């Protein structure tokens, strides 16, 4: 009886292929390069957007719009700091190639960051956007009927909400793709 169990166990694991450390190192480097590229685009976009809001704050005579712009810039600074803190870790050169546990930990950290994008990426900007939209509504209502000001501000607010929702959905989909990569790594595939 034990011979049949032993032979069955041996047959099951004879086709198991050990994980290729070079493939793991390439996958980890490719992953970190992709995240570094994504983060670079985010930093450039953040700087450009901050420049637009600084220019708006300087050009407008309305103090409420200035406060809204300042709150957005502050929120964007928080987002950039959060993005920096969530970057993938690089392997210690003294240890050589990244291990499975190290690569998996980076994948899990990025998955969790993408799954919670509302909390650390979108939420810091929401108060500033709300202040700016209310300030624009108030300033517009001084020069046109209230219903027209509400309509105009709503025409701006709806695309902003749609963009935030789209960012949320895209990041949730990316989190699911990372979970698939984690599952494949757990099954021994890089």
JSON list of C-alpha atoms in Angstrom, two decimals:
[
{"chain": "A", "resi": 1, "resn": "UNK", "atom": "CA", "xyz": [0.00, 0.00, 0.00]},
{"chain": "A", "resi": 2, "resn": "UNK", "atom": "CA", "xyz": [2.75, 2.48, 0.86]},
{"chain": "A", "resi": 3, "resn": "UNK", "atom": "CA", "xyz": [4.56, 1.69, -2.41]},
{"chain": "A", "resi": 4, "resn": "UNK", "atom": "CA", "xyz": [1.52, 2.74, -4.43]},
{"chain": "A", "resi": 5, "resn": "UNK", "atom": "CA", "xyz": [1.15, 5.98, -2.45]},
{"chain": "A", "resi": 6, "resn": "UNK", "atom": "CA", "xyz": [4.84, 6.75, -2.82]},
{"chain": "A", "resi": 7, "resn": "UNK", "atom": "CA", "xyz": [4.81, 6.08, -6.55]},
{"chain": "A", "resi": 8, "resn": "UNK", "atom": "CA", "xyz": [1.64, 8.13, -6.99]},
{"chain": "A", "resi": 9, "resn": "UNK", "atom": "CA", "xyz": [3.19, 11.04, -5.12]},
{"chain": "A", "resi": 10, "resn": "UNK", "atom": "CA", "xyz": [6.39, 10.77, -7.15]},
{"chain": "A", "resi": 11, "resn": "UNK", "atom": "CA", "xyz": [4.44, 10.72, -10.42]},
{"chain": "A", "resi": 12, "resn": "UNK", "atom": "CA", "xyz": [2.46, 13.79, -9.42]},
{"chain": "A", "resi": 13, "resn": "UNK", "atom": "CA", "xyz": [5.57, 15.83, -8.70]},
{"chain": "A", "resi": 14, "resn": "UNK", "atom": "CA", "xyz": [7.80, 14.51, -11.47]},
{"chain": "A", "resi": 15, "resn": "UNK", "atom": "CA", "xyz": [6.37, 17.01, -13.94]},
{"chain": "A", "resi": 16, "resn": "UNK", "atom": "CA", "xyz": [6.90, 19.93, -11.54]},
{"chain": "A", "resi": 17, "resn": "UNK", "atom": "CA", "xyz": [9.43, 22.35, -12.94]},
{"chain": "A", "resi": 18, "resn": "UNK", "atom": "CA", "xyz": [11.50, 24.43, -10.54]},
{"chain": "A", "resi": 19, "resn": "UNK", "atom": "CA", "xyz": [10.96, 28.17, -10.84]},
{"chain": "A", "resi": 20, "resn": "UNK", "atom": "CA", "xyz": [13.46, 29.82, -13.16]},
{"chain": "A", "resi": 21, "resn": "UNK", "atom": "CA", "xyz": [15.27, 32.50, -11.12]},
{"chain": "A", "resi": 22, "resn": "UNK", "atom": "CA", "xyz": [16.28, 34.38, -14.27]},
{"chain": "A", "resi": 23, "resn": "UNK", "atom": "CA", "xyz": [12.67, 34.50, -15.44]},
{"chain": "A", "resi": 24, "resn": "UNK", "atom": "CA", "xyz": [11.67, 35.73, -11.99]},
{"chain": "A", "resi": 25, "resn": "UNK", "atom": "CA", "xyz": [14.35, 38.44, -12.09]},
{"chain": "A", "resi": 26, "resn": "UNK", "atom": "CA", "xyz": [13.19, 39.54, -15.58]},
{"chain": "A", "resi": 27, "resn": "UNK", "atom": "CA", "xyz": [9.54, 39.59, -14.49]},
{"chain": "A", "resi": 28, "resn": "UNK", "atom": "CA", "xyz": [10.38, 41.62, -11.40]},
{"chain": "A", "resi": 29, "resn": "UNK", "atom": "CA", "xyz": [12.49, 44.11, -13.37]},
{"chain": "A", "resi": 30, "resn": "UNK", "atom": "CA", "xyz": [9.75, 44.44, -16.01]},
{"chain": "A", "resi": 31, "resn": "UNK", "atom": "CA", "xyz": [7.13, 45.02, -13.30]},
{"chain": "A", "resi": 32, "resn": "UNK", "atom": "CA", "xyz": [9.20, 47.67, -11.50]},
{"chain": "A", "resi": 33, "resn": "UNK", "atom": "CA", "xyz": [10.02, 49.37, -14.83]},
{"chain": "A", "resi": 34, "resn": "UNK", "atom": "CA", "xyz": [6.31, 49.53, -15.73]},
{"chain": "A", "resi": 35, "resn": "UNK", "atom": "CA", "xyz": [5.44, 51.01, -12.33]},
{"chain": "A", "resi": 36, "resn": "UNK", "atom": "CA", "xyz": [8.32, 53.50, -12.58]},
{"chain": "A", "resi": 37, "resn": "UNK", "atom": "CA", "xyz": [7.05, 54.62, -16.01]},
{"chain": "A", "resi": 38, "resn": "UNK", "atom": "CA", "xyz": [3.48, 54.95, -14.69]},
{"chain": "A", "resi": 39, "resn": "UNK", "atom": "CA", "xyz": [4.66, 56.96, -11.71]},
{"chain": "A", "resi": 40, "resn": "UNK", "atom": "CA", "xyz": [6.77, 59.25, -13.92]},
{"chain": "A", "resi": 41, "resn": "UNK", "atom": "CA", "xyz": [3.71, 60.04, -16.03]},
{"chain": "A", "resi": 42, "resn": "UNK", "atom": "CA", "xyz": [1.75, 60.73, -12.83]},
{"chain": "A", "resi": 43, "resn": "UNK", "atom": "CA", "xyz": [4.44, 63.09, -11.51]},
{"chain": "A", "resi": 44, "resn": "UNK", "atom": "CA", "xyz": [4.63, 65.04, -14.79]},
{"chain": "A", "resi": 45, "resn": "UNK", "atom": "CA", "xyz": [0.83, 65.25, -15.00]},
{"chain": "A", "resi": 46, "resn": "UNK", "atom": "CA", "xyz": [0.68, 66.39, -11.38]},
{"chain": "A", "resi": 47, "resn": "UNK", "atom": "CA", "xyz": [3.23, 69.13, -11.99]},
{"chain": "A", "resi": 48, "resn": "UNK", "atom": "CA", "xyz": [1.42, 70.32, -15.11]},
{"chain": "A", "resi": 49, "resn": "UNK", "atom": "CA", "xyz": [-1.95, 70.34, -13.32]},
{"chain": "A", "resi": 50, "resn": "UNK", "atom": "CA", "xyz": [-0.43, 72.16, -10.35]},
{"chain": "A", "resi": 51, "resn": "UNK", "atom": "CA", "xyz": [0.94, 74.75, -12.77]},
{"chain": "A", "resi": 52, "resn": "UNK", "atom": "CA", "xyz": [-2.53, 75.25, -14.24]},
{"chain": "A", "resi": 53, "resn": "UNK", "atom": "CA", "xyz": [-4.07, 75.73, -10.79]},
{"chain": "A", "resi": 54, "resn": "UNK", "atom": "CA", "xyz": [-1.26, 78.07, -9.67]},
{"chain": "A", "resi": 55, "resn": "UNK", "atom": "CA", "xyz": [-1.82, 80.14, -12.81]},
{"chain": "A", "resi": 56, "resn": "UNK", "atom": "CA", "xyz": [-5.58, 80.19, -12.19]},
{"chain": "A", "resi": 57, "resn": "UNK", "atom": "CA", "xyz": [-5.07, 81.26, -8.57]},
{"chain": "A", "resi": 58, "resn": "UNK", "atom": "CA", "xyz": [-2.71, 84.05, -9.60]},
{"chain": "A", "resi": 59, "resn": "UNK", "atom": "CA", "xyz": [-4.92, 85.30, -12.45]},
{"chain": "A", "resi": 60, "resn": "UNK", "atom": "CA", "xyz": [-8.27, 85.36, -10.65]},
{"chain": "A", "resi": 61, "resn": "UNK", "atom": "CA", "xyz": [-9.31, 88.20, -8.38]},
{"chain": "A", "resi": 62, "resn": "UNK", "atom": "CA", "xyz": [-11.81, 85.93, -6.55]},
{"chain": "A", "resi": 63, "resn": "UNK", "atom": "CA", "xyz": [-10.46, 84.81, -3.16]},
{"chain": "A", "resi": 64, "resn": "UNK", "atom": "CA", "xyz": [-12.73, 81.72, -2.99]},
{"chain": "A", "resi": 65, "resn": "UNK", "atom": "CA", "xyz": [-11.41, 80.43, -6.30]},
{"chain": "A", "resi": 66, "resn": "UNK", "atom": "CA", "xyz": [-7.88, 80.99, -5.01]},
{"chain": "A", "resi": 67, "resn": "UNK", "atom": "CA", "xyz": [-8.67, 78.96, -1.89]},
{"chain": "A", "resi": 68, "resn": "UNK", "atom": "CA", "xyz": [-10.15, 76.16, -4.04]},
{"chain": "A", "resi": 69, "resn": "UNK", "atom": "CA", "xyz": [-7.06, 76.13, -6.26]},
{"chain": "A", "resi": 70, "resn": "UNK", "atom": "CA", "xyz": [-4.77, 76.08, -3.21]},
{"chain": "A", "resi": 71, "resn": "UNK", "atom": "CA", "xyz": [-6.74, 73.16, -1.73]},
{"chain": "A", "resi": 72, "resn": "UNK", "atom": "CA", "xyz": [-6.43, 71.23, -5.01]},
{"chain": "A", "resi": 73, "resn": "UNK", "atom": "CA", "xyz": [-2.68, 71.87, -5.14]},
{"chain": "A", "resi": 74, "resn": "UNK", "atom": "CA", "xyz": [-2.34, 70.70, -1.54]},
{"chain": "A", "resi": 75, "resn": "UNK", "atom": "CA", "xyz": [-4.38, 67.57, -2.37]},
{"chain": "A", "resi": 76, "resn": "UNK", "atom": "CA", "xyz": [-2.19, 66.89, -5.39]},
{"chain": "A", "resi": 77, "resn": "UNK", "atom": "CA", "xyz": [0.90, 67.19, -3.20]},
{"chain": "A", "resi": 78, "resn": "UNK", "atom": "CA", "xyz": [-0.58, 64.58, -0.88]},
{"chain": "A", "resi": 79, "resn": "UNK", "atom": "CA", "xyz": [-1.31, 62.33, -3.87]},
{"chain": "A", "resi": 80, "resn": "UNK", "atom": "CA", "xyz": [2.29, 62.66, -5.13]},
{"chain": "A", "resi": 81, "resn": "UNK", "atom": "CA", "xyz": [3.64, 61.82, -1.67]},
{"chain": "A", "resi": 82, "resn": "UNK", "atom": "CA", "xyz": [1.32, 58.82, -1.46]},
{"chain": "A", "resi": 83, "resn": "UNK", "atom": "CA", "xyz": [2.42, 57.68, -4.90]},
{"chain": "A", "resi": 84, "resn": "UNK", "atom": "CA", "xyz": [6.07, 57.94, -3.84]},
{"chain": "A", "resi": 85, "resn": "UNK", "atom": "CA", "xyz": [5.44, 55.92, -0.68]},
{"chain": "A", "resi": 86, "resn": "UNK", "atom": "CA", "xyz": [3.70, 53.15, -2.66]},
{"chain": "A", "resi": 87, "resn": "UNK", "atom": "CA", "xyz": [6.45, 52.62, -5.22]},
{"chain": "A", "resi": 88, "resn": "UNK", "atom": "CA", "xyz": [7.77, 49.04, -5.44]},
{"chain": "A", "resi": 89, "resn": "UNK", "atom": "CA", "xyz": [10.83, 48.21, -3.42]},
{"chain": "A", "resi": 90, "resn": "UNK", "atom": "CA", "xyz": [14.05, 47.33, -5.20]},
{"chain": "A", "resi": 91, "resn": "UNK", "atom": "CA", "xyz": [15.88, 44.14, -4.25]},
{"chain": "A", "resi": 92, "resn": "UNK", "atom": "CA", "xyz": [18.93, 44.44, -2.06]},
{"chain": "A", "resi": 93, "resn": "UNK", "atom": "CA", "xyz": [21.99, 44.15, -4.30]},
{"chain": "A", "resi": 94, "resn": "UNK", "atom": "CA", "xyz": [23.78, 42.11, -1.64]},
{"chain": "A", "resi": 95, "resn": "UNK", "atom": "CA", "xyz": [21.09, 39.46, -1.84]},
{"chain": "A", "resi": 96, "resn": "UNK", "atom": "CA", "xyz": [21.25, 39.10, -5.62]},
{"chain": "A", "resi": 97, "resn": "UNK", "atom": "CA", "xyz": [18.16, 38.36, -7.69]},
{"chain": "A", "resi": 98, "resn": "UNK", "atom": "CA", "xyz": [14.73, 39.00, -6.18]},
{"chain": "A", "resi": 99, "resn": "UNK", "atom": "CA", "xyz": [13.05, 36.09, -4.47]},
{"chain": "A", "resi": 100, "resn": "UNK", "atom": "CA", "xyz": [9.56, 34.82, -5.09]},
{"chain": "A", "resi": 101, "resn": "UNK", "atom": "CA", "xyz": [8.45, 36.25, -1.74]},
{"chain": "A", "resi": 102, "resn": "UNK", "atom": "CA", "xyz": [9.96, 39.65, -2.57]},
{"chain": "A", "resi": 103, "resn": "UNK", "atom": "CA", "xyz": [8.32, 39.80, -6.02]},
{"chain": "A", "resi": 104, "resn": "UNK", "atom": "CA", "xyz": [5.01, 38.59, -4.59]},
{"chain": "A", "resi": 105, "resn": "UNK", "atom": "CA", "xyz": [5.14, 41.23, -1.84]},
{"chain": "A", "resi": 106, "resn": "UNK", "atom": "CA", "xyz": [5.64, 43.96, -4.48]},
{"chain": "A", "resi": 107, "resn": "UNK", "atom": "CA", "xyz": [2.70, 42.61, -6.49]},
{"chain": "A", "resi": 108, "resn": "UNK", "atom": "CA", "xyz": [0.49, 42.47, -3.39]},
{"chain": "A", "resi": 109, "resn": "UNK", "atom": "CA", "xyz": [1.45, 46.03, -2.36]},
{"chain": "A", "resi": 110, "resn": "UNK", "atom": "CA", "xyz": [0.62, 47.40, -5.82]},
{"chain": "A", "resi": 111, "resn": "UNK", "atom": "CA", "xyz": [-2.63, 45.41, -5.94]},
{"chain": "A", "resi": 112, "resn": "UNK", "atom": "CA", "xyz": [-3.70, 46.81, -2.59]},
{"chain": "A", "resi": 113, "resn": "UNK", "atom": "CA", "xyz": [-2.76, 50.36, -3.64]},
{"chain": "A", "resi": 114, "resn": "UNK", "atom": "CA", "xyz": [-4.80, 50.08, -6.84]},
{"chain": "A", "resi": 115, "resn": "UNK", "atom": "CA", "xyz": [-7.76, 48.51, -5.07]},
{"chain": "A", "resi": 116, "resn": "UNK", "atom": "CA", "xyz": [-7.84, 51.42, -2.58]},
{"chain": "A", "resi": 117, "resn": "UNK", "atom": "CA", "xyz": [-7.25, 54.22, -5.08]},
{"chain": "A", "resi": 118, "resn": "UNK", "atom": "CA", "xyz": [-10.21, 56.23, -3.76]},
{"chain": "A", "resi": 119, "resn": "UNK", "atom": "CA", "xyz": [-8.63, 56.58, -0.35]},
{"chain": "A", "resi": 120, "resn": "UNK", "atom": "CA", "xyz": [-5.10, 57.69, -1.22]},
{"chain": "A", "resi": 121, "resn": "UNK", "atom": "CA", "xyz": [-5.31, 59.01, -4.80]},
{"chain": "A", "resi": 122, "resn": "UNK", "atom": "CA", "xyz": [-8.74, 60.54, -5.39]},
{"chain": "A", "resi": 123, "resn": "UNK", "atom": "CA", "xyz": [-9.93, 61.60, -1.93]},
{"chain": "A", "resi": 124, "resn": "UNK", "atom": "CA", "xyz": [-7.16, 64.16, -1.24]},
{"chain": "A", "resi": 125, "resn": "UNK", "atom": "CA", "xyz": [-8.27, 66.19, -4.27]},
{"chain": "A", "resi": 126, "resn": "UNK", "atom": "CA", "xyz": [-12.04, 66.01, -3.64]},
{"chain": "A", "resi": 127, "resn": "UNK", "atom": "CA", "xyz": [-12.26, 68.81, -1.01]},
{"chain": "A", "resi": 128, "resn": "UNK", "atom": "CA", "xyz": [-10.37, 71.21, -3.27]},
{"chain": "A", "resi": 129, "resn": "UNK", "atom": "CA", "xyz": [-12.53, 70.31, -6.26]},
{"chain": "A", "resi": 130, "resn": "UNK", "atom": "CA", "xyz": [-15.69, 70.83, -4.21]},
{"chain": "A", "resi": 131, "resn": "UNK", "atom": "CA", "xyz": [-14.43, 74.20, -2.94]},
{"chain": "A", "resi": 132, "resn": "UNK", "atom": "CA", "xyz": [-13.47, 75.29, -6.45]},
{"chain": "A", "resi": 133, "resn": "UNK", "atom": "CA", "xyz": [-16.81, 74.26, -7.93]},
{"chain": "A", "resi": 134, "resn": "UNK", "atom": "CA", "xyz": [-18.72, 76.06, -5.17]},
{"chain": "A", "resi": 135, "resn": "UNK", "atom": "CA", "xyz": [-16.58, 79.16, -5.66]},
{"chain": "A", "resi": 136, "resn": "UNK", "atom": "CA", "xyz": [-17.21, 79.09, -9.41]},
{"chain": "A", "resi": 137, "resn": "UNK", "atom": "CA", "xyz": [-20.93, 78.63, -8.77]},
{"chain": "A", "resi": 138, "resn": "UNK", "atom": "CA", "xyz": [-20.98, 81.62, -6.42]},
{"chain": "A", "resi": 139, "resn": "UNK", "atom": "CA", "xyz": [-18.98, 83.81, -8.82]},
{"chain": "A", "resi": 140, "resn": "UNK", "atom": "CA", "xyz": [-21.13, 82.76, -11.77]},
{"chain": "A", "resi": 141, "resn": "UNK", "atom": "CA", "xyz": [-24.36, 83.45, -9.86]},
{"chain": "A", "resi": 142, "resn": "UNK", "atom": "CA", "xyz": [-23.24, 87.08, -9.47]},
{"chain": "A", "resi": 143, "resn": "UNK", "atom": "CA", "xyz": [-23.24, 87.54, -13.26]},
{"chain": "A", "resi": 144, "resn": "UNK", "atom": "CA", "xyz": [-26.11, 85.33, -14.44]},
{"chain": "A", "resi": 145, "resn": "UNK", "atom": "CA", "xyz": [-29.33, 83.74, -13.18]},
{"chain": "A", "resi": 146, "resn": "UNK", "atom": "CA", "xyz": [-28.83, 81.13, -10.48]},
{"chain": "A", "resi": 147, "resn": "UNK", "atom": "CA", "xyz": [-30.27, 78.33, -12.63]},
{"chain": "A", "resi": 148, "resn": "UNK", "atom": "CA", "xyz": [-27.77, 79.10, -15.39]},
{"chain": "A", "resi": 149, "resn": "UNK", "atom": "CA", "xyz": [-24.89, 79.14, -12.90]},
{"chain": "A", "resi": 150, "resn": "UNK", "atom": "CA", "xyz": [-26.01, 75.79, -11.48]},
{"chain": "A", "resi": 151, "resn": "UNK", "atom": "CA", "xyz": [-26.33, 74.36, -14.98]},
{"chain": "A", "resi": 152, "resn": "UNK", "atom": "CA", "xyz": [-22.87, 75.60, -15.96]},
{"chain": "A", "resi": 153, "resn": "UNK", "atom": "CA", "xyz": [-21.23, 74.32, -12.80]},
{"chain": "A", "resi": 154, "resn": "UNK", "atom": "CA", "xyz": [-23.02, 71.00, -13.19]},
{"chain": "A", "resi": 155, "resn": "UNK", "atom": "CA", "xyz": [-21.70, 70.77, -16.75]},
{"chain": "A", "resi": 156, "resn": "UNK", "atom": "CA", "xyz": [-18.21, 70.95, -15.27]},
{"chain": "A", "resi": 157, "resn": "UNK", "atom": "CA", "xyz": [-18.89, 68.76, -12.21]},
{"chain": "A", "resi": 158, "resn": "UNK", "atom": "CA", "xyz": [-20.39, 65.83, -14.12]},
{"chain": "A", "resi": 159, "resn": "UNK", "atom": "CA", "xyz": [-17.28, 65.18, -16.26]},
{"chain": "A", "resi": 160, "resn": "UNK", "atom": "CA", "xyz": [-15.07, 65.53, -13.17]},
{"chain": "A", "resi": 161, "resn": "UNK", "atom": "CA", "xyz": [-17.14, 62.90, -11.35]},
{"chain": "A", "resi": 162, "resn": "UNK", "atom": "CA", "xyz": [-17.07, 60.70, -14.47]},
{"chain": "A", "resi": 163, "resn": "UNK", "atom": "CA", "xyz": [-13.28, 60.98, -14.68]},
{"chain": "A", "resi": 164, "resn": "UNK", "atom": "CA", "xyz": [-12.93, 60.06, -10.99]},
{"chain": "A", "resi": 165, "resn": "UNK", "atom": "CA", "xyz": [-15.25, 57.07, -11.51]},
{"chain": "A", "resi": 166, "resn": "UNK", "atom": "CA", "xyz": [-13.25, 56.01, -14.58]},
{"chain": "A", "resi": 167, "resn": "UNK", "atom": "CA", "xyz": [-9.98, 56.23, -12.65]},
{"chain": "A", "resi": 168, "resn": "UNK", "atom": "CA", "xyz": [-11.55, 54.09, -9.93]},
{"chain": "A", "resi": 169, "resn": "UNK", "atom": "CA", "xyz": [-12.79, 51.47, -12.43]},
{"chain": "A", "resi": 170, "resn": "UNK", "atom": "CA", "xyz": [-9.50, 51.30, -14.35]},
{"chain": "A", "resi": 171, "resn": "UNK", "atom": "CA", "xyz": [-7.53, 50.84, -11.14]},
{"chain": "A", "resi": 172, "resn": "UNK", "atom": "CA", "xyz": [-9.88, 48.12, -9.90]},
{"chain": "A", "resi": 173, "resn": "UNK", "atom": "CA", "xyz": [-9.38, 46.27, -13.20]},
{"chain": "A", "resi": 174, "resn": "UNK", "atom": "CA", "xyz": [-5.60, 46.64, -12.84]},
{"chain": "A", "resi": 175, "resn": "UNK", "atom": "CA", "xyz": [-5.86, 45.28, -9.27]},
{"chain": "A", "resi": 176, "resn": "UNK", "atom": "CA", "xyz": [-7.68, 42.22, -10.64]},
{"chain": "A", "resi": 177, "resn": "UNK", "atom": "CA", "xyz": [-4.90, 41.69, -13.23]},
{"chain": "A", "resi": 178, "resn": "UNK", "atom": "CA", "xyz": [-2.31, 41.91, -10.46]},
{"chain": "A", "resi": 179, "resn": "UNK", "atom": "CA", "xyz": [-4.28, 39.36, -8.45]},
{"chain": "A", "resi": 180, "resn": "UNK", "atom": "CA", "xyz": [-4.15, 37.03, -11.46]},
{"chain": "A", "resi": 181, "resn": "UNK", "atom": "CA", "xyz": [-0.36, 37.50, -11.57]},
{"chain": "A", "resi": 182, "resn": "UNK", "atom": "CA", "xyz": [-0.15, 36.72, -7.83]},
{"chain": "A", "resi": 183, "resn": "UNK", "atom": "CA", "xyz": [-2.26, 33.60, -8.31]},
{"chain": "A", "resi": 184, "resn": "UNK", "atom": "CA", "xyz": [-0.02, 32.47, -11.19]},
{"chain": "A", "resi": 185, "resn": "UNK", "atom": "CA", "xyz": [3.07, 33.07, -9.06]},
{"chain": "A", "resi": 186, "resn": "UNK", "atom": "CA", "xyz": [1.51, 31.03, -6.25]},
{"chain": "A", "resi": 187, "resn": "UNK", "atom": "CA", "xyz": [1.02, 28.19, -8.73]},
{"chain": "A", "resi": 188, "resn": "UNK", "atom": "CA", "xyz": [4.70, 28.39, -9.68]},
{"chain": "A", "resi": 189, "resn": "UNK", "atom": "CA", "xyz": [4.40, 30.36, -12.92]},
{"chain": "A", "resi": 190, "resn": "UNK", "atom": "CA", "xyz": [6.19, 33.66, -13.42]}
]
